[in-house]
Short mmCIF file of C-alpha atoms in Angstrom, two decimals:
data_model
loop_
_atom_site.label_atom_id
_atom_site.label_comp_id
_atom_site.label_asym_id
_atom_site.label_seq_id
_atom_site.Cartn_x
_atom_site.Cartn_y
_atom_site.Cartn_z
CA MET A 1 -37.48 8.90 -0.78
CA GLY A 2 -40.48 9.38 2.54
CA GLU A 3 -38.03 8.28 5.12
CA ARG A 4 -35.53 9.79 3.47
CA ILE A 5 -37.86 13.45 4.41
CA LEU A 6 -38.23 12.39 7.97
CA ASN A 7 -34.39 11.97 8.85
CA ILE A 8 -33.83 15.42 6.69
CA PHE A 9 -37.29 16.75 8.96
CA SER A 10 -36.03 15.44 12.19
CA LEU A 11 -32.30 16.61 11.65
CA GLY A 12 -34.01 20.63 11.05
CA ILE A 13 -36.23 19.95 14.50
CA PHE A 14 -32.76 18.48 16.48
CA ARG A 15 -30.69 21.63 15.10
CA ILE A 16 -33.26 23.65 16.36
CA LEU A 17 -33.88 22.42 19.83
CA GLY A 18 -29.47 21.89 20.38
CA GLY A 19 -29.83 25.84 19.07
CA ALA A 20 -32.72 27.05 21.65
CA LEU A 21 -31.23 25.04 24.49
CA VAL A 22 -27.71 26.84 23.35
CA GLY A 23 -29.04 29.63 24.00
CA LEU A 24 -30.82 29.72 26.82
CA GLY A 25 -27.65 28.20 28.73
CA ASN A 26 -26.43 31.29 27.02
CA LEU A 27 -28.33 33.07 28.82
CA ILE A 28 -28.01 31.68 32.10
CA LEU A 29 -24.36 31.99 31.91
CA GLY A 30 -24.67 35.68 31.46
CA ILE A 31 -27.18 36.30 34.18
CA GLY A 32 -25.73 34.41 35.95
CA ALA A 33 -21.62 36.89 35.35
CA ARG A 34 -23.39 39.60 35.62
CA SER A 35 -25.46 38.94 39.43
CA ILE A 36 -21.59 37.35 39.91
CA PHE A 37 -20.01 41.34 39.39
CA LEU A 38 -23.25 42.26 40.85
CA TRP A 39 -22.18 40.13 43.81
CA GLU A 40 -18.77 41.47 44.00
CA VAL A 41 -19.75 45.39 43.45
CA ILE A 42 -21.80 45.30 46.31
CA THR A 43 -19.36 43.58 48.77
CA LYS A 44 -16.93 46.60 48.13
CA ILE A 45 -19.48 49.21 49.82
CA GLY A 46 -18.79 50.91 52.61
CA LYS A 47 -14.63 49.42 52.01
CA LYS A 48 -12.44 51.17 52.31
CA PRO A 49 -9.56 53.07 50.49
CA PHE A 50 -13.16 54.64 48.93
CA GLU A 51 -13.12 56.53 45.81
CA LEU A 52 -15.24 60.00 47.13
CA ARG A 53 -13.36 61.82 44.26
CA GLU A 54 -15.01 60.02 41.80
CA PHE A 55 -18.21 59.27 43.18
CA ILE A 56 -18.95 63.14 43.08
CA LEU A 57 -17.27 63.75 39.14
CA GLN A 58 -19.87 60.68 38.78
CA LEU A 59 -22.90 61.90 40.33
CA TYR A 60 -22.15 65.46 38.34
CA LEU A 61 -21.55 63.75 34.78
CA VAL A 62 -24.84 61.04 35.45
CA GLY A 63 -27.01 63.41 37.85
CA VAL A 64 -26.07 67.39 36.80
CA ARG A 65 -25.65 66.69 33.64
CA SER A 66 -28.59 64.60 33.10
CA LEU A 67 -30.75 67.21 34.13
CA ALA A 68 -31.51 69.53 31.19
CA ILE A 69 -32.30 65.63 29.22
CA VAL A 70 -34.70 64.45 31.64
CA ALA A 71 -36.43 67.62 32.73
CA VAL A 72 -37.52 68.37 28.83
CA SER A 73 -38.48 64.73 28.19
CA GLY A 74 -40.44 64.64 31.43
CA PHE A 75 -42.86 67.66 30.19
CA PHE A 76 -43.17 66.83 26.89
CA VAL A 77 -44.13 63.68 28.52
CA GLY A 78 -46.30 64.96 30.81
CA GLY A 79 -48.12 66.30 28.26
CA ILE A 80 -47.91 64.34 25.49
CA THR A 81 -50.03 61.30 28.26
CA VAL A 82 -52.98 64.21 29.39
CA LEU A 83 -53.24 64.33 25.30
CA GLN A 84 -53.77 61.34 25.34
CA PHE A 85 -56.24 60.92 28.41
CA HIS A 86 -58.20 63.46 27.61
CA TYR A 87 -59.64 61.84 24.50
CA ALA A 88 -60.14 58.65 26.14
CA LEU A 89 -61.99 60.66 28.94
CA SER A 90 -64.15 62.97 27.27
CA LEU A 91 -65.20 60.06 25.50
CA PHE A 92 -67.24 58.90 28.76
CA GLY A 93 -66.87 62.87 29.41
CA ALA A 94 -64.75 61.98 32.59
CA GLN A 95 -62.48 64.63 32.07
CA VAL A 96 -62.54 65.83 35.05
CA TYR A 97 -60.46 62.39 36.85
CA LEU A 98 -57.43 63.76 33.64
CA GLY A 99 -55.11 65.19 36.63
CA GLY A 100 -55.59 61.62 38.53
CA VAL A 101 -55.45 59.41 36.09
CA THR A 102 -52.49 60.80 34.33
CA THR A 103 -50.37 61.04 37.13
CA SER A 104 -51.11 57.34 38.04
CA GLY A 105 -49.87 56.64 35.61
CA LEU A 106 -46.67 58.29 34.87
CA LEU A 107 -46.12 57.87 39.01
CA ARG A 108 -45.80 54.13 38.48
CA GLN A 109 -45.20 53.35 34.41
CA VAL A 110 -43.98 56.20 32.20
CA GLY A 111 -41.52 58.16 35.01
CA PRO A 112 -39.81 55.77 35.96
CA VAL A 113 -39.52 53.48 32.51
CA LEU A 114 -38.92 57.31 30.81
CA VAL A 115 -35.67 57.87 32.93
CA ALA A 116 -34.40 54.83 33.14
CA ILE A 117 -34.53 54.72 29.22
CA MET A 118 -32.53 57.92 29.10
CA ILE A 119 -29.82 57.26 31.32
CA THR A 120 -29.85 54.23 29.59
CA GLY A 121 -28.38 55.92 26.44
CA ARG A 122 -26.92 58.81 27.62
CA VAL A 123 -24.66 57.66 30.48
CA GLY A 124 -25.10 54.37 30.23
CA ALA A 125 -23.67 54.25 26.81
CA PHE A 126 -21.03 55.75 28.37
CA ILE A 127 -19.73 54.05 30.97
CA SER A 128 -19.64 51.49 28.81
CA ALA A 129 -17.60 53.14 26.38
CA GLU A 130 -15.04 54.64 29.03
CA LEU A 131 -14.42 51.89 30.75
CA GLY A 132 -14.40 49.69 27.38
CA THR A 133 -11.18 52.04 26.72
CA MET A 134 -9.75 51.27 29.77
CA ARG A 135 -9.39 47.67 29.24
CA ALA A 136 -7.97 48.58 26.14
CA SER A 137 -5.70 50.39 26.42
CA GLU A 138 -4.38 48.81 29.30
CA GLN A 139 -4.74 51.24 32.45
CA ILE A 140 -7.66 48.47 33.57
CA GLN A 141 -4.24 47.07 34.19
CA ALA A 142 -2.15 50.23 35.26
CA VAL A 143 -4.55 50.30 37.80
CA ARG A 144 -4.01 46.29 39.26
CA CYS A 145 -0.13 47.13 38.86
CA LEU A 146 -0.58 49.56 41.34
CA GLY A 147 -1.55 47.13 43.60
CA LEU A 148 -5.04 48.76 43.70
CA ASP A 149 -8.80 46.69 42.49
CA PRO A 150 -9.96 48.28 39.54
CA VAL A 151 -13.68 47.49 40.99
CA SER A 152 -13.67 49.57 43.52
CA VAL A 153 -11.84 52.20 42.53
CA LEU A 154 -12.79 52.76 38.69
CA VAL A 155 -16.25 50.45 39.20
CA LEU A 156 -17.94 50.91 42.53
CA PRO A 157 -17.94 55.09 42.15
CA ARG A 158 -20.20 54.22 38.18
CA PHE A 159 -22.44 52.35 39.91
CA LEU A 160 -23.87 54.31 43.27
CA ALA A 161 -23.53 57.57 41.04
CA VAL A 162 -25.57 55.24 38.20
CA VAL A 163 -27.91 53.67 41.49
CA ILE A 164 -28.81 56.97 43.28
CA MET A 165 -28.69 59.71 40.15
CA ILE A 166 -31.43 57.66 38.57
CA PHE A 167 -33.73 57.54 41.69
CA LEU A 168 -33.36 61.41 42.29
CA LEU A 169 -33.69 61.98 38.23
CA THR A 170 -36.75 59.90 38.49
CA ILE A 171 -38.18 61.94 41.53
CA VAL A 172 -37.47 65.43 39.39
CA GLY A 173 -38.36 64.24 36.22
CA LEU A 174 -42.10 63.19 37.61
CA LEU A 175 -42.69 66.56 39.31
CA ILE A 176 -42.10 67.97 35.56
CA SER A 177 -43.98 65.49 33.24
CA LEU A 178 -47.33 65.95 36.11
CA ALA A 179 -45.88 69.57 36.01
CA GLY A 180 -46.78 69.34 32.01
CA GLY A 181 -49.71 67.20 31.72
CA ALA A 182 -51.38 70.08 34.36
CA LEU A 183 -50.03 73.37 32.02
CA VAL A 184 -50.86 71.43 28.78
CA SER A 185 -54.64 70.67 30.30
CA PHE A 186 -54.95 73.87 31.45
CA PHE A 187 -53.74 75.76 28.86
CA LEU A 188 -54.36 73.74 25.30
CA LEU A 189 -57.40 71.99 26.88
CA LYS A 190 -59.54 74.97 29.52
CA VAL A 191 -59.19 72.25 32.57
CA SER A 192 -59.30 73.89 35.15
CA ILE A 193 -56.03 73.67 37.33
CA SER A 194 -57.80 72.56 40.78
CA TYR A 195 -60.48 70.19 39.86
CA TYR A 196 -56.64 68.83 37.83
CA LEU A 197 -55.16 68.88 41.67
CA VAL A 198 -57.32 68.06 43.06
CA ASN A 199 -59.23 64.48 41.38
CA LEU A 200 -54.90 64.53 41.45
CA LEU A 201 -54.88 64.11 45.53
CA LYS A 202 -57.83 62.23 45.97
CA LEU A 203 -57.12 58.85 42.66
CA THR A 204 -52.82 59.25 43.69
CA THR A 205 -52.07 56.86 46.33
CA ILE A 206 -49.02 56.55 48.34
CA GLN A 207 -48.95 53.13 46.98
CA ALA A 208 -48.56 54.50 43.25
CA PHE A 209 -45.71 57.05 44.49
CA LEU A 210 -44.13 54.14 46.30
CA ASN A 211 -44.00 51.54 43.05
CA GLY A 212 -43.02 53.94 40.59
CA MET A 213 -39.86 54.71 43.56
CA VAL A 214 -39.28 51.12 43.89
CA LYS A 215 -38.91 50.49 40.19
CA SER A 216 -36.91 53.81 39.80
CA LEU A 217 -34.27 51.47 42.32
CA LEU A 218 -34.73 48.54 40.09
CA PHE A 219 -33.82 50.10 37.16
CA GLY A 220 -30.83 52.03 38.50
CA ILE A 221 -29.36 48.81 39.48
CA LEU A 222 -29.64 46.70 36.40
CA ILE A 223 -28.69 50.09 34.28
CA ALA A 224 -25.32 50.26 36.25
CA THR A 225 -24.36 46.73 36.52
CA ILE A 226 -24.95 46.38 32.50
CA SER A 227 -23.84 49.54 31.71
CA CYS A 228 -20.17 48.80 33.84
CA TYR A 229 -20.06 44.66 33.77
CA GLU A 230 -20.18 45.18 29.57
CA GLY A 231 -17.34 47.88 29.82
CA TYR A 232 -15.16 46.13 32.32
CA TYR A 233 -14.72 43.28 30.74
CA SER A 234 -15.50 44.37 26.89
CA ALA A 235 -12.87 42.97 24.27
CA PRO A 236 -9.85 45.08 23.93
CA SER A 237 -10.08 46.57 20.89
CA ALA A 238 -12.36 49.20 18.93
CA GLU A 239 -14.39 46.27 17.79
CA GLY A 240 -14.79 45.06 21.34
CA VAL A 241 -16.08 49.05 23.14
CA GLY A 242 -18.26 48.89 19.69
CA LYS A 243 -20.21 45.61 20.65
CA ALA A 244 -20.46 46.33 24.31
CA VAL A 245 -21.99 49.90 24.39
CA ASN A 246 -24.40 47.63 21.56
CA ARG A 247 -25.03 45.22 24.07
CA THR A 248 -25.82 47.99 27.14
CA LEU A 249 -28.30 49.38 24.81
CA THR A 250 -30.46 46.44 24.11
CA TYR A 251 -29.58 44.44 27.22
CA ALA A 252 -30.24 47.12 29.87
CA SER A 253 -33.23 48.49 27.05
CA ILE A 254 -34.66 44.79 27.83
CA SER A 255 -34.42 44.45 31.16
CA VAL A 256 -35.77 47.06 32.07
CA PHE A 257 -38.57 46.95 29.89
CA LEU A 258 -39.51 42.89 31.81
CA VAL A 259 -38.21 43.35 34.94
CA ASN A 260 -41.25 47.06 34.53
CA TYR A 261 -43.60 44.15 33.10
CA ILE A 262 -42.94 41.52 36.14
CA ILE A 263 -43.31 44.31 39.16
CA THR A 264 -46.09 45.68 37.45
CA ALA A 265 -47.72 42.32 36.91
CA ILE A 266 -46.65 41.38 40.99
CA VAL A 267 -48.21 44.25 41.84
CA SER A 268 -51.78 43.91 40.21
CA LEU A 269 -51.89 40.05 41.45
CA THR A 270 -51.27 40.70 44.91
CA PHE A 271 -54.02 43.55 44.82
CA THR A 272 -56.33 42.02 43.14
CA LEU A 273 -55.36 38.63 44.92
CA GLY A 274 -56.00 40.86 48.08
CA GLU A 275 -59.14 42.51 47.18
CA ASN A 276 -60.93 39.36 47.08
CA ILE A 277 -59.57 38.27 50.28
CA LEU A 278 -60.84 41.15 52.26
CA PHE A 279 -64.51 40.68 50.39
CA LEU A 280 -64.19 37.10 51.10
CA SER A 281 -63.45 37.22 54.62
CA GLY A 282 -66.09 40.31 54.67
CA ALA A 283 -64.00 42.43 56.21
CA ARG A 284 -64.56 45.31 54.64
CA MET B 1 15.20 37.85 44.50
CA ILE B 2 13.24 36.42 41.04
CA GLU B 3 12.60 32.82 40.33
CA TYR B 4 11.01 31.51 37.48
CA LYS B 5 10.85 27.10 37.72
CA ARG B 6 10.43 25.32 34.40
CA VAL B 7 7.32 27.91 33.67
CA GLY B 8 4.80 26.72 30.87
CA LYS B 9 2.15 28.97 29.24
CA LYS B 10 -0.35 28.46 26.34
CA PHE B 11 -3.03 30.18 25.07
CA GLY B 12 -4.98 27.79 23.70
CA LYS B 13 -3.51 24.53 22.38
CA GLN B 14 -0.44 26.96 21.34
CA TRP B 15 2.43 26.48 23.78
CA VAL B 16 4.50 30.55 24.51
CA ILE B 17 6.60 29.55 27.28
CA ARG B 18 7.84 25.64 28.32
CA ASP B 19 9.57 24.60 30.51
CA LEU B 20 11.53 28.22 30.70
CA SER B 21 13.97 28.61 34.18
CA LEU B 22 15.57 31.30 35.07
CA LYS B 23 17.12 33.45 38.45
CA ILE B 24 17.52 37.25 38.54
CA GLU B 25 19.70 38.16 41.68
CA MET B 26 19.05 41.61 43.18
CA GLY B 27 19.72 44.82 42.12
CA GLU B 28 20.30 43.52 38.35
CA ILE B 29 19.07 44.21 35.18
CA PHE B 30 18.10 41.64 33.02
CA PHE B 31 17.78 42.13 29.45
CA VAL B 32 15.38 40.04 28.03
CA LEU B 33 15.24 40.03 24.06
CA GLY B 34 13.05 38.44 21.10
CA ARG B 35 11.03 38.21 18.06
CA THR B 36 7.79 39.91 18.72
CA GLY B 37 5.52 37.25 19.80
CA VAL B 38 7.61 34.71 21.64
CA GLY B 39 6.17 35.41 24.94
CA LYS B 40 8.39 38.49 26.16
CA THR B 41 5.44 40.22 27.98
CA VAL B 42 4.38 37.32 29.30
CA LEU B 43 7.11 36.37 31.32
CA ILE B 44 6.92 39.85 32.74
CA ARG B 45 3.22 39.02 33.59
CA MET B 46 3.29 36.18 35.34
CA LEU B 47 5.46 38.21 37.68
CA VAL B 48 2.59 40.35 38.91
CA GLY B 49 0.49 37.95 38.64
CA LEU B 50 -1.70 39.44 35.69
CA LEU B 51 -1.78 36.06 33.60
CA LYS B 52 -1.00 32.48 35.54
CA PRO B 53 1.19 30.20 34.09
CA ASP B 54 -0.15 26.71 32.96
CA GLU B 55 3.05 25.09 34.53
CA GLY B 56 5.59 25.38 36.71
CA GLU B 57 6.72 27.93 39.71
CA VAL B 58 6.63 32.09 39.45
CA TRP B 59 8.74 33.19 42.74
CA LEU B 60 9.50 36.47 44.01
CA GLU B 61 10.62 37.10 47.25
CA GLY B 62 9.59 33.18 49.31
CA GLU B 63 6.68 34.12 47.96
CA ARG B 64 4.71 31.61 45.32
CA VAL B 65 3.00 34.64 42.96
CA GLU B 66 0.43 31.75 40.79
CA LEU B 67 -0.84 30.39 44.04
CA LEU B 68 -2.06 33.52 45.99
CA ASN B 69 -5.16 35.02 45.92
CA GLU B 70 -6.57 38.71 44.04
CA GLU B 71 -5.98 40.17 47.50
CA GLN B 72 -2.82 38.69 48.35
CA LEU B 73 -1.59 39.61 44.32
CA ARG B 74 -2.13 42.47 45.99
CA ALA B 75 0.44 43.06 47.70
CA VAL B 76 3.04 41.69 45.46
CA ARG B 77 2.41 44.24 42.76
CA ARG B 78 3.05 47.49 45.11
CA LYS B 79 6.60 45.51 45.57
CA CYS B 80 6.70 45.88 41.74
CA GLY B 81 6.46 48.70 39.15
CA MET B 82 5.67 48.69 35.90
CA VAL B 83 5.98 50.27 32.93
CA PHE B 84 3.34 49.64 30.25
CA GLN B 85 4.42 49.31 26.21
CA LEU B 86 1.97 51.97 25.75
CA PRO B 87 2.04 54.90 28.53
CA THR B 88 -1.51 53.77 30.19
CA LEU B 89 -2.28 56.92 31.07
CA PHE B 90 -5.29 57.95 32.68
CA ASP B 91 -6.45 59.93 29.71
CA SER B 92 -9.24 62.34 32.51
CA MET B 93 -5.82 63.20 34.45
CA THR B 94 -3.72 65.33 34.68
CA VAL B 95 -0.19 64.38 35.12
CA PHE B 96 -0.29 65.57 38.85
CA GLU B 97 -3.23 63.25 39.78
CA ASN B 98 -1.88 60.30 37.30
CA ILE B 99 1.37 60.02 39.28
CA GLY B 100 -0.19 61.06 42.96
CA PHE B 101 -2.95 57.75 42.10
CA GLY B 102 -1.06 54.36 43.78
CA MET B 103 0.14 57.50 46.75
CA ARG B 104 -2.71 59.18 47.37
CA ARG B 105 -4.98 56.22 47.89
CA LEU B 106 -2.16 53.74 49.16
CA SER B 107 -0.06 56.00 52.01
CA ALA B 108 -1.45 58.07 54.37
CA ILE B 109 0.00 61.10 52.61
CA SER B 110 -1.06 65.03 53.05
CA GLU B 111 -1.78 67.51 49.56
CA GLY B 112 1.62 68.99 50.45
CA GLU B 113 3.50 65.89 51.28
CA LEU B 114 2.70 65.08 48.09
CA GLU B 115 2.71 67.81 45.53
CA ALA B 116 6.31 68.10 46.60
CA ARG B 117 6.93 64.35 46.02
CA VAL B 118 4.86 64.58 42.07
CA LYS B 119 7.70 67.20 42.16
CA ARG B 120 10.64 65.40 43.03
CA LEU B 121 9.30 62.25 40.47
CA LEU B 122 9.35 64.54 37.84
CA GLU B 123 13.30 66.62 37.96
CA LEU B 124 14.08 62.21 39.26
CA VAL B 125 12.91 61.45 35.29
CA HIS B 126 14.11 64.66 33.45
CA LEU B 127 10.89 66.38 33.59
CA ASP B 128 10.20 69.58 34.40
CA PRO B 129 7.36 70.24 37.30
CA GLU B 130 5.43 72.40 35.47
CA ILE B 131 3.75 70.16 33.12
CA ARG B 132 1.83 68.30 36.29
CA GLY B 133 -0.65 70.36 35.44
CA TYR B 134 -1.00 69.47 31.86
CA MET B 135 -3.41 66.79 30.57
CA PRO B 136 -1.63 63.47 28.78
CA SER B 137 -2.85 64.24 25.51
CA GLU B 138 -0.90 67.19 25.50
CA LEU B 139 2.62 65.48 26.11
CA SER B 140 4.21 64.18 23.58
CA PHE B 141 4.48 60.30 23.20
CA GLY B 142 8.05 60.60 24.98
CA MET B 143 6.82 62.06 27.86
CA GLN B 144 4.26 60.29 28.14
CA LYS B 145 6.51 57.32 28.57
CA ARG B 146 8.65 59.70 31.54
CA VAL B 147 5.42 59.91 33.20
CA SER B 148 4.99 56.40 33.82
CA LEU B 149 7.25 55.31 34.86
CA ALA B 150 7.45 58.35 37.83
CA ARG B 151 3.68 56.95 38.91
CA ALA B 152 5.30 53.36 38.46
CA ILE B 153 8.51 54.14 40.78
CA ALA B 154 5.94 56.60 42.90
CA LEU B 155 5.18 54.18 45.53
CA GLU B 156 9.61 53.09 46.04
CA PRO B 157 8.59 49.62 44.48
CA LYS B 158 12.22 47.18 44.30
CA TYR B 159 11.15 45.90 40.79
CA LEU B 160 10.93 47.65 37.95
CA LEU B 161 9.25 45.86 35.33
CA TYR B 162 10.15 47.55 31.52
CA ASP B 163 7.94 46.53 28.84
CA GLU B 164 9.57 47.60 25.22
CA PRO B 165 10.55 50.73 26.85
CA THR B 166 12.07 52.79 24.01
CA THR B 167 9.88 51.29 21.53
CA GLY B 168 8.44 53.75 19.34
CA LEU B 169 10.78 55.83 20.31
CA ASP B 170 13.62 57.76 18.58
CA PRO B 171 16.75 57.40 19.22
CA PHE B 172 17.82 60.17 21.11
CA THR B 173 14.75 59.76 23.34
CA ALA B 174 15.23 56.47 23.47
CA ARG B 175 18.69 56.93 24.36
CA GLN B 176 17.55 58.97 27.30
CA ILE B 177 14.87 56.56 28.18
CA ASN B 178 17.29 53.84 28.86
CA LEU B 179 20.21 56.46 31.04
CA LEU B 180 16.88 56.76 33.36
CA ILE B 181 16.35 52.79 33.54
CA LEU B 182 20.30 53.17 34.69
CA GLU B 183 19.79 55.68 36.94
CA LEU B 184 16.96 54.54 38.52
CA LYS B 185 18.62 51.21 39.43
CA ASP B 186 21.33 53.22 40.94
CA LYS B 187 19.61 56.31 42.72
CA LEU B 188 17.27 53.82 44.02
CA LYS B 189 18.69 50.16 44.14
CA VAL B 190 16.06 48.30 42.39
CA THR B 191 15.56 45.19 40.07
CA SER B 192 14.63 45.45 36.66
CA ILE B 193 13.30 43.35 33.70
CA VAL B 194 13.83 45.11 31.08
CA VAL B 195 11.96 43.23 27.96
CA SER B 196 12.64 44.10 24.24
CA HIS B 197 13.78 43.54 21.03
CA ASP B 198 15.98 46.38 21.52
CA LEU B 199 19.83 45.63 21.10
CA GLU B 200 20.75 48.78 21.28
CA SER B 201 18.89 49.15 24.74
CA MET B 202 20.55 46.04 25.60
CA ARG B 203 24.33 47.65 24.85
CA GLN B 204 23.80 50.07 27.26
CA ILE B 205 21.87 48.81 30.27
CA ALA B 206 21.82 44.76 30.27
CA ASP B 207 23.76 43.29 33.39
CA ARG B 208 22.78 40.30 31.67
CA VAL B 209 20.51 39.34 28.74
CA GLY B 210 18.27 36.26 27.61
CA LEU B 211 17.35 35.22 24.02
CA LEU B 212 13.98 34.42 24.76
CA GLU B 213 12.86 31.26 21.21
CA ALA B 214 10.44 29.42 21.64
CA GLY B 215 8.91 29.17 24.31
CA ASP B 216 12.38 29.09 26.14
CA PHE B 217 16.02 31.15 26.70
CA VAL B 218 18.87 29.95 24.07
CA LEU B 219 21.58 31.82 26.22
CA ILE B 220 21.47 33.87 28.85
CA ALA B 221 24.37 36.22 28.81
CA SER B 222 26.30 38.93 29.72
CA PRO B 223 25.99 41.06 26.94
CA GLU B 224 29.62 40.70 25.76
CA GLU B 225 29.54 36.84 25.93
CA PHE B 226 25.76 37.71 24.16
CA GLU B 227 28.26 39.25 21.51
CA LYS B 228 30.54 36.41 20.89
CA SER B 229 28.32 33.66 20.91
CA GLU B 230 28.71 31.20 17.87
CA GLN B 231 25.43 29.97 17.91
CA GLU B 232 23.71 30.46 15.33
CA PHE B 233 20.14 31.42 16.24
CA VAL B 234 22.02 34.20 18.21
CA ARG B 235 23.94 35.53 15.49
CA ARG B 236 21.19 35.59 13.09
CA PHE B 237 19.18 37.60 15.87
CA MET B 238 22.70 39.66 16.22
CA GLU B 239 22.61 40.07 12.36
CA SER B 240 18.85 41.11 11.83
CA GLY B 241 19.40 43.07 14.79
#
């Protein structure tokens, strides 16, 4: 009896281990496939003919059409961040630092992640559905049959537009969120704008800005790769397109948070190590 | 010239085409007849490298298509115009942009020349050039098929591959499309492969016809010989049509 229970137990363990290994294998294969796709897209940059008209159209669709939603959400996120930090700082009587602390947080974390998630939902899903429908209705095959490369013609303009526009929208979103924060702190919390701005400039470094910009660039590449890949290789059916959109939203959101965490951890670790080295060597 | 040598193609474990050989002469209209799902479309897709055979060789103008890489295949595809079963027009583009899609990218053509060429192509497929600003969704199914034909011939291919060109069309429009296929053969001197199960189309346009069943041709003959054939499967197919 005991042996039997042990057998069942071990079988269960092996099944779980086997399942985990298969899952890990699929994850590595999935990342590999998307990396190869990204490389294929990158190698097409600069090759003729470049789809200038399509590129400009995509810049408009991704950038201009997303401007309002990024501006509105940026404004409110700036306001909410100020409200939250104000409460915490007021416990220590340090409200004057409100501008500096909130801006640093917005530049490094909230701004780039917010814009990336907004674009994933608004543009990533759209691109994925569009390319998926083109696959299902054989428009991609039609492009190939005309002797053209569908990656150059259809994917590259969308990819570049998403990367460039996420970068620019992050800057716009950040500026508006800073304005939102300043206005909320002035009108609701009665913190003077001059205090807000003085501490903003004192506590916010250029590194914080660069940190946010590097993140937005990486998020752009991630979202563009995932949305184009899922759409381009979706199963040629209505269900396939639906699943492609679903995967785009899930994978892109998870990737953004994961990469954000990794970069933050690396920056934080190198900063601490650097400070320690400088302290120990007496260079300060 | 087009040649299939002992070609086989399987999906999973199921062989759809097996040990099939065929030669198509320049300038002829070869009509591939067969039931749904016997691999008619597979045959023309292998010719332009959209599918690779699992066995045998596919030749087009002295080149083994299945051995070519994607870059080399693009050159082969430019020699072949493909008309899909569904019109496959780019739905975010106008008729003008659809027809000019390949020309704009593959030939150094000015906007004025492109305009004139699209107009000529629309006239060639018997459509009013005024529709060039229309979106595909504003056209009937038959008109969309004609536009897709105009797009396929825009790059002046030597071979035209039609996948079920009359499926989903009423008899009158189907007859017009058949006449158009004949007209294009005469005017453009193209070699055509037409894949269909439409016996009436076969009678109207085929120079030679092949009946595909269980992975290979049961019979390859002229339409007249085909109609007179005493083979049991051919008789049954003709009676069912």
